[in-house]
Amino acid sequence: MTRVSLEVTGLTKIFETPSGPYVALKDVHAKLADGEFVCIVGHSGCGKSTVLSIIAGLQKATFGGVAINGKHVDEPGSDRGVVFQSPSLLPWLSAGENVTLAIGRAFPAYSRAQRREQAEKYLDLVGAGGCYDQKPTELSLGTQQCVSMARALSIEPKFLLLDEPFTMLRSLTRLDLQDTLLDVWEKSRKVVVMVTHDIDEALYLADRIVLMTDGPEARVGEIYTVPFPRPRKRTEVLDHPDYYACRSYLIDFLENHAKQFSHSA
């Protein structure tokens, strides 16, 4: 049996608002296995990013929670690397210094030379090897996001958590970084949890897709297994005889069933 490495159980999140409690998430359950790539998909306001934030330890659940290898976690840890929608780099540091700062915190015993070697390794891995000494303002948004990914990977986390990391990018840059992410994942086989609103992105990258119902009281409506074999190439996925049937199924859920599932839950 495949060992479950991350489990979300009965996750409920309630926010206090001026008009009273708002139940954003209610009784969310999911299990992720070692080496699995999972995308969370749903309409705006369905709590996708809130789920990811609670897994990252940046927010606390109101009820239920997250367990890693059977141990409850509710605060950030070096076992989870996070990449946000915006690169979030420190502008007064170079790209390399942004990465070495994270490495120094995760591996305090590393010498300055070891931190630089580690940073260069992961910048090279994500295709940003030539920008170590450049400031973020000198880099394109796509390259900045590559640096953010290198920073998250450089602490060698067990889990990589991605919150719509390519949303702000131009189409061609987005496609390139999807390929880069898939290549990095194929080499490392870390558990990846990625929030996205893009059905095609999810079908290309994920092993399974968590379909969220609409909020309030958003839940997991369905967990869909992607049928395409690995390793994947974009052209092979698009040419797969089941691709458009899979795509239509997911769109139909979001357009016609997400609200219905939420109301009937």
mmCIF file of C-alpha atoms in Angstrom:
data_model
loop_
_atom_site.group_PDB
_atom_site.id
_atom_site.type_symbol
_atom_site.label_atom_id
_atom_site.label_comp_id
_atom_site.label_asym_id
_atom_site.label_seq_id
_atom_site.Cartn_x
_atom_site.Cartn_y
_atom_site.Cartn_z
ATOM 1 C CA MET A 1 0.000 0.000 0.000
ATOM 2 C CA THR A 2 1.250 3.501 -0.864
ATOM 3 C CA ARG A 3 2.082 5.457 2.268
ATOM 4 C CA VAL A 4 -0.054 8.553 2.743
ATOM 5 C CA SER A 5 2.267 11.462 3.463
ATOM 6 C CA LEU A 6 -0.225 14.324 3.852
ATOM 7 C CA GLU A 7 -3.802 14.135 5.061
ATOM 8 C CA VAL A 8 -6.432 16.847 5.373
ATOM 9 C CA THR A 9 -9.207 15.771 7.735
ATOM 10 C CA GLY A 10 -12.462 17.585 8.515
ATOM 11 C CA LEU A 11 -10.897 20.918 7.598
ATOM 12 C CA THR A 12 -13.242 23.793 8.421
ATOM 13 C CA LYS A 13 -12.371 27.473 8.316
ATOM 14 C CA ILE A 14 -14.638 30.176 9.741
ATOM 15 C CA PHE A 15 -13.833 33.870 9.423
ATOM 16 C CA GLU A 16 -15.332 36.462 11.731
ATOM 17 C CA THR A 17 -16.842 39.348 9.757
ATOM 18 C CA PRO A 18 -18.814 42.479 10.752
ATOM 19 C CA SER A 19 -21.993 40.695 9.628
ATOM 20 C CA GLY A 20 -21.194 37.507 11.553
ATOM 21 C CA PRO A 21 -19.255 34.260 11.047
ATOM 22 C CA TYR A 22 -18.458 33.296 7.447
ATOM 23 C CA VAL A 23 -17.861 29.579 6.851
ATOM 24 C CA ALA A 24 -15.355 29.535 3.993
ATOM 25 C CA LEU A 25 -14.553 25.809 4.122
ATOM 26 C CA LYS A 26 -16.522 22.995 5.702
ATOM 27 C CA ASP A 27 -15.394 19.430 6.378
ATOM 28 C CA VAL A 28 -12.721 19.180 3.665
ATOM 29 C CA HIS A 29 -11.013 15.788 3.361
ATOM 30 C CA ALA A 30 -8.119 14.704 1.116
ATOM 31 C CA LYS A 31 -5.153 12.331 1.193
ATOM 32 C CA LEU A 32 -1.933 12.796 -0.763
ATOM 33 C CA ALA A 33 0.565 10.031 -1.395
ATOM 34 C CA ASP A 34 4.332 10.258 -1.723
ATOM 35 C CA GLY A 35 5.446 11.714 -5.038
ATOM 36 C CA GLU A 36 1.955 12.816 -6.052
ATOM 37 C CA PHE A 37 1.141 15.986 -7.983
ATOM 38 C CA VAL A 38 -2.305 17.325 -7.038
ATOM 39 C CA CYS A 39 -4.079 20.415 -8.346
ATOM 40 C CA ILE A 40 -6.916 22.153 -6.496
ATOM 41 C CA VAL A 41 -9.423 23.693 -8.910
ATOM 42 C CA GLY A 42 -12.570 25.725 -8.350
ATOM 43 C CA HIS A 43 -14.257 29.062 -8.878
ATOM 44 C CA SER A 44 -13.015 32.241 -7.206
ATOM 45 C CA GLY A 45 -14.050 32.309 -3.558
ATOM 46 C CA CYS A 46 -14.206 28.531 -3.128
ATOM 47 C CA GLY A 47 -11.360 28.494 -0.592
ATOM 48 C CA LYS A 48 -8.607 26.992 -2.775
ATOM 49 C CA SER A 49 -5.921 29.327 -1.483
ATOM 50 C CA THR A 50 -7.211 29.010 2.083
ATOM 51 C CA VAL A 51 -6.726 25.231 1.940
ATOM 52 C CA LEU A 52 -3.179 25.714 0.671
ATOM 53 C CA SER A 53 -2.444 28.365 3.293
ATOM 54 C CA ILE A 54 -3.581 26.047 6.092
ATOM 55 C CA ILE A 55 -1.433 23.209 4.697
ATOM 56 C CA ALA A 56 1.492 25.648 4.649
ATOM 57 C CA GLY A 57 0.807 26.597 8.275
ATOM 58 C CA LEU A 58 0.183 30.246 7.408
ATOM 59 C CA GLN A 59 -3.414 30.068 8.655
ATOM 60 C CA LYS A 60 -4.972 27.883 11.317
ATOM 61 C CA ALA A 61 -8.038 25.743 10.772
ATOM 62 C CA THR A 62 -11.096 26.435 12.906
ATOM 63 C CA PHE A 63 -11.857 22.707 13.102
ATOM 64 C CA GLY A 64 -10.039 19.684 11.715
ATOM 65 C CA GLY A 65 -6.587 20.109 10.301
ATOM 66 C CA VAL A 66 -3.558 18.774 8.464
ATOM 67 C CA ALA A 67 -1.317 15.832 9.348
ATOM 68 C CA ILE A 68 2.055 15.010 7.822
ATOM 69 C CA ASN A 69 3.033 11.356 8.229
ATOM 70 C CA GLY A 70 0.443 11.113 10.997
ATOM 71 C CA LYS A 71 1.626 14.183 12.920
ATOM 72 C CA HIS A 72 -0.657 17.226 13.227
ATOM 73 C CA VAL A 73 0.894 20.448 11.912
ATOM 74 C CA ASP A 74 -0.454 23.991 12.242
ATOM 75 C CA GLU A 75 2.575 26.223 11.703
ATOM 76 C CA PRO A 76 5.107 26.758 8.885
ATOM 77 C CA GLY A 77 8.003 24.333 8.540
ATOM 78 C CA SER A 78 10.997 23.695 6.298
ATOM 79 C CA ASP A 79 9.298 20.505 5.096
ATOM 80 C CA ARG A 80 6.968 22.765 3.047
ATOM 81 C CA GLY A 81 8.208 25.137 0.371
ATOM 82 C CA VAL A 82 5.700 27.751 -0.813
ATOM 83 C CA VAL A 83 5.486 29.735 -4.055
ATOM 84 C CA PHE A 84 2.867 32.477 -4.250
ATOM 85 C CA GLN A 85 1.104 34.157 -7.167
ATOM 86 C CA SER A 86 3.537 37.079 -6.919
ATOM 87 C CA PRO A 87 7.300 36.354 -6.780
ATOM 88 C CA SER A 88 7.621 38.114 -3.364
ATOM 89 C CA LEU A 89 11.380 38.607 -3.629
ATOM 90 C CA LEU A 90 13.271 41.054 -1.422
ATOM 91 C CA PRO A 91 14.163 43.858 -3.870
ATOM 92 C CA TRP A 92 17.336 44.994 -2.090
ATOM 93 C CA LEU A 93 18.885 41.510 -2.419
ATOM 94 C CA SER A 94 20.113 39.834 -5.589
ATOM 95 C CA ALA A 95 18.325 36.780 -6.950
ATOM 96 C CA GLY A 96 20.992 34.548 -5.460
ATOM 97 C CA GLU A 97 20.871 36.300 -2.094
ATOM 98 C CA ASN A 98 17.100 35.777 -1.963
ATOM 99 C CA VAL A 99 17.743 32.061 -2.308
ATOM 100 C CA THR A 100 20.724 31.875 0.066
ATOM 101 C CA LEU A 101 18.719 33.691 2.747
ATOM 102 C CA ALA A 102 16.195 30.839 2.765
ATOM 103 C CA ILE A 103 18.970 28.231 2.686
ATOM 104 C CA GLY A 104 20.689 29.840 5.678
ATOM 105 C CA ARG A 105 17.515 29.588 7.727
ATOM 106 C CA ALA A 106 16.846 25.973 6.730
ATOM 107 C CA PHE A 107 20.478 24.857 7.048
ATOM 108 C CA PRO A 108 22.165 27.141 9.616
ATOM 109 C CA ALA A 109 25.305 24.982 9.679
ATOM 110 C CA TYR A 110 26.005 25.640 5.990
ATOM 111 C CA SER A 111 29.001 27.853 5.246
ATOM 112 C CA ARG A 112 28.669 30.861 2.944
ATOM 113 C CA ALA A 113 30.218 28.820 0.122
ATOM 114 C CA GLN A 114 27.790 25.946 0.708
ATOM 115 C CA ARG A 115 24.813 28.307 0.659
ATOM 116 C CA ARG A 116 25.956 29.782 -2.639
ATOM 117 C CA GLU A 117 26.572 26.342 -4.142
ATOM 118 C CA GLN A 118 23.080 25.232 -3.103
ATOM 119 C CA ALA A 119 21.510 28.403 -4.508
ATOM 120 C CA GLU A 120 23.314 28.055 -7.830
ATOM 121 C CA LYS A 121 22.248 24.420 -8.069
ATOM 122 C CA TYR A 122 18.553 25.241 -7.773
ATOM 123 C CA LEU A 123 18.694 28.394 -9.896
ATOM 124 C CA ASP A 124 20.236 26.231 -12.630
ATOM 125 C CA LEU A 125 17.550 23.599 -12.103
ATOM 126 C CA VAL A 126 14.729 26.056 -12.832
ATOM 127 C CA GLY A 127 16.507 27.716 -15.748
ATOM 128 C CA ALA A 128 17.607 30.894 -13.947
ATOM 129 C CA GLY A 129 21.287 30.080 -13.521
ATOM 130 C CA GLY A 130 22.591 33.274 -15.063
ATOM 131 C CA CYS A 131 20.869 35.730 -12.748
ATOM 132 C CA TYR A 132 22.538 35.069 -9.383
ATOM 133 C CA ASP A 133 23.909 38.622 -9.024
ATOM 134 C CA GLN A 134 20.972 40.464 -10.579
ATOM 135 C CA LYS A 135 18.362 42.332 -8.555
ATOM 136 C CA PRO A 136 14.702 41.309 -8.986
ATOM 137 C CA THR A 137 13.915 44.611 -10.754
ATOM 138 C CA GLU A 138 16.385 43.646 -13.471
ATOM 139 C CA LEU A 139 14.555 40.393 -14.195
ATOM 140 C CA SER A 140 11.387 39.607 -16.113
ATOM 141 C CA LEU A 141 8.365 38.519 -14.091
ATOM 142 C CA GLY A 142 8.802 34.984 -15.386
ATOM 143 C CA THR A 143 12.430 34.831 -14.271
ATOM 144 C CA GLN A 144 11.479 36.294 -10.886
ATOM 145 C CA GLN A 145 8.991 33.470 -10.467
ATOM 146 C CA CYS A 146 11.723 30.970 -11.389
ATOM 147 C CA VAL A 147 13.831 32.477 -8.596
ATOM 148 C CA SER A 148 10.893 32.077 -6.206
ATOM 149 C CA MET A 149 10.624 28.432 -7.201
ATOM 150 C CA ALA A 150 14.383 27.954 -6.740
ATOM 151 C CA ARG A 151 14.100 29.525 -3.279
ATOM 152 C CA ALA A 152 11.299 27.128 -2.317
ATOM 153 C CA LEU A 153 13.148 24.086 -3.676
ATOM 154 C CA SER A 154 16.530 25.054 -2.200
ATOM 155 C CA ILE A 155 15.430 24.244 1.346
ATOM 156 C CA GLU A 156 14.753 20.699 0.058
ATOM 157 C CA PRO A 157 11.174 20.465 1.309
ATOM 158 C CA LYS A 158 9.133 17.298 1.172
ATOM 159 C CA PHE A 159 6.133 19.282 -0.084
ATOM 160 C CA LEU A 160 5.998 22.031 -2.703
ATOM 161 C CA LEU A 161 2.926 24.259 -2.321
ATOM 162 C CA LEU A 162 2.049 26.493 -5.268
ATOM 163 C CA ASP A 163 -0.657 29.164 -5.165
ATOM 164 C CA GLU A 164 -1.498 29.996 -8.803
ATOM 165 C CA PRO A 165 2.189 30.644 -9.511
ATOM 166 C CA PHE A 166 1.784 31.352 -13.232
ATOM 167 C CA THR A 167 -1.379 33.484 -13.245
ATOM 168 C CA MET A 168 0.429 36.816 -13.655
ATOM 169 C CA LEU A 169 2.593 35.639 -16.543
ATOM 170 C CA ARG A 170 2.193 36.008 -20.277
ATOM 171 C CA SER A 171 0.908 32.951 -22.121
ATOM 172 C CA LEU A 172 4.201 31.734 -23.622
ATOM 173 C CA THR A 173 6.107 32.316 -20.382
ATOM 174 C CA ARG A 174 3.386 30.441 -18.518
ATOM 175 C CA LEU A 175 3.689 27.439 -20.818
ATOM 176 C CA ASP A 176 7.487 27.446 -20.493
ATOM 177 C CA LEU A 177 7.296 27.489 -16.698
ATOM 178 C CA GLN A 178 4.724 24.695 -16.663
ATOM 179 C CA ASP A 179 7.245 22.602 -18.598
ATOM 180 C CA THR A 180 10.009 23.638 -16.183
ATOM 181 C CA LEU A 181 7.892 22.713 -13.169
ATOM 182 C CA LEU A 182 7.005 19.328 -14.666
ATOM 183 C CA ASP A 183 10.664 18.640 -15.430
ATOM 184 C CA VAL A 184 11.717 19.580 -11.882
ATOM 185 C CA TRP A 185 8.949 17.415 -10.413
ATOM 186 C CA GLU A 186 9.907 14.433 -12.589
ATOM 187 C CA LYS A 187 13.453 14.661 -11.188
ATOM 188 C CA SER A 188 12.571 15.230 -7.533
ATOM 189 C CA ARG A 189 9.155 13.544 -7.156
ATOM 190 C CA LYS A 190 8.225 15.806 -4.280
ATOM 191 C CA VAL A 191 4.593 16.005 -3.266
ATOM 192 C CA VAL A 192 3.171 19.035 -5.078
ATOM 193 C CA VAL A 193 -0.090 20.761 -4.186
ATOM 194 C CA MET A 194 -0.959 23.459 -6.690
ATOM 195 C CA VAL A 195 -3.895 25.845 -6.715
ATOM 196 C CA THR A 196 -5.005 26.813 -10.212
ATOM 197 C CA HIS A 197 -8.110 28.007 -12.022
ATOM 198 C CA ASP A 198 -6.787 26.700 -15.354
ATOM 199 C CA ILE A 199 -8.286 23.340 -16.380
ATOM 200 C CA ASP A 200 -5.692 22.757 -19.116
ATOM 201 C CA GLU A 201 -2.857 23.452 -16.694
ATOM 202 C CA ALA A 202 -4.288 20.984 -14.190
ATOM 203 C CA LEU A 203 -4.762 18.266 -16.806
ATOM 204 C CA TYR A 204 -1.201 18.684 -18.056
ATOM 205 C CA LEU A 205 0.480 18.699 -14.640
ATOM 206 C CA ALA A 206 -1.580 16.724 -12.121
ATOM 207 C CA ASP A 207 -2.053 13.094 -11.149
ATOM 208 C CA ARG A 208 -5.341 14.025 -9.483
ATOM 209 C CA ILE A 209 -7.503 17.144 -9.477
ATOM 210 C CA VAL A 210 -9.420 18.202 -6.362
ATOM 211 C CA LEU A 211 -12.622 19.896 -7.554
ATOM 212 C CA MET A 212 -13.992 22.322 -4.976
ATOM 213 C CA THR A 213 -17.640 23.252 -4.678
ATOM 214 C CA ASP A 214 -18.616 26.910 -4.571
ATOM 215 C CA GLY A 215 -18.508 28.807 -1.302
ATOM 216 C CA PRO A 216 -19.613 29.580 1.279
ATOM 217 C CA GLU A 217 -19.138 26.238 3.057
ATOM 218 C CA ALA A 218 -16.991 24.988 0.175
ATOM 219 C CA ARG A 219 -16.158 21.295 0.191
ATOM 220 C CA VAL A 220 -14.426 18.750 -1.993
ATOM 221 C CA GLY A 221 -16.997 17.950 -4.664
ATOM 222 C CA GLU A 222 -14.925 15.300 -6.395
ATOM 223 C CA ILE A 223 -11.347 14.106 -6.744
ATOM 224 C CA TYR A 224 -10.681 13.377 -10.406
ATOM 225 C CA THR A 225 -7.893 11.035 -11.533
ATOM 226 C CA VAL A 226 -6.068 12.258 -14.637
ATOM 227 C CA PRO A 227 -5.674 9.326 -17.076
ATOM 228 C CA PHE A 228 -2.621 10.482 -19.059
ATOM 229 C CA PRO A 229 0.556 8.405 -18.628
ATOM 230 C CA ARG A 230 3.863 9.798 -17.418
ATOM 231 C CA PRO A 231 6.326 11.112 -18.373
ATOM 232 C CA ARG A 232 4.235 13.703 -20.216
ATOM 233 C CA LYS A 233 4.814 15.951 -23.174
ATOM 234 C CA ARG A 234 2.344 18.700 -23.954
ATOM 235 C CA THR A 235 1.743 17.592 -27.540
ATOM 236 C CA GLU A 236 1.093 14.007 -26.441
ATOM 237 C CA VAL A 237 -1.391 15.129 -23.799
ATOM 238 C CA LEU A 238 -3.245 17.378 -26.256
ATOM 239 C CA ASP A 239 -3.317 14.593 -28.849
ATOM 240 C CA HIS A 240 -4.550 11.971 -26.367
ATOM 241 C CA PRO A 241 -7.934 10.601 -27.490
ATOM 242 C CA ASP A 242 -9.452 11.256 -24.045
ATOM 243 C CA TYR A 243 -8.137 14.798 -23.593
ATOM 244 C CA TYR A 244 -11.189 16.746 -24.691
ATOM 245 C CA ALA A 245 -13.569 14.376 -22.932
ATOM 246 C CA CYS A 246 -11.612 14.944 -19.687
ATOM 247 C CA ARG A 247 -11.613 18.685 -20.248
ATOM 248 C CA SER A 248 -15.369 18.747 -20.925
ATOM 249 C CA TYR A 249 -16.045 16.690 -17.800
ATOM 250 C CA LEU A 250 -14.155 19.133 -15.570
ATOM 251 C CA ILE A 251 -15.734 22.195 -17.168
ATOM 252 C CA ASP A 252 -19.174 20.643 -16.775
ATOM 253 C CA PHE A 253 -18.536 20.074 -13.073
ATOM 254 C CA LEU A 254 -17.467 23.680 -12.534
ATOM 255 C CA GLU A 255 -20.275 25.173 -14.606
ATOM 256 C CA ASN A 256 -23.166 22.923 -13.648
ATOM 257 C CA HIS A 257 -22.401 20.972 -10.495
ATOM 258 C CA ALA A 258 -20.108 22.995 -8.212
ATOM 259 C CA LYS A 259 -22.960 25.109 -6.850
ATOM 260 C CA GLN A 260 -25.389 22.178 -6.781
ATOM 261 C CA PHE A 261 -22.947 20.016 -4.785
ATOM 262 C CA SER A 262 -22.382 22.874 -2.368
ATOM 263 C CA HIS A 263 -26.078 23.422 -1.763
ATOM 264 C CA SER A 264 -26.852 19.722 -1.351
ATOM 265 C CA ALA A 265 -23.918 19.004 1.000
#
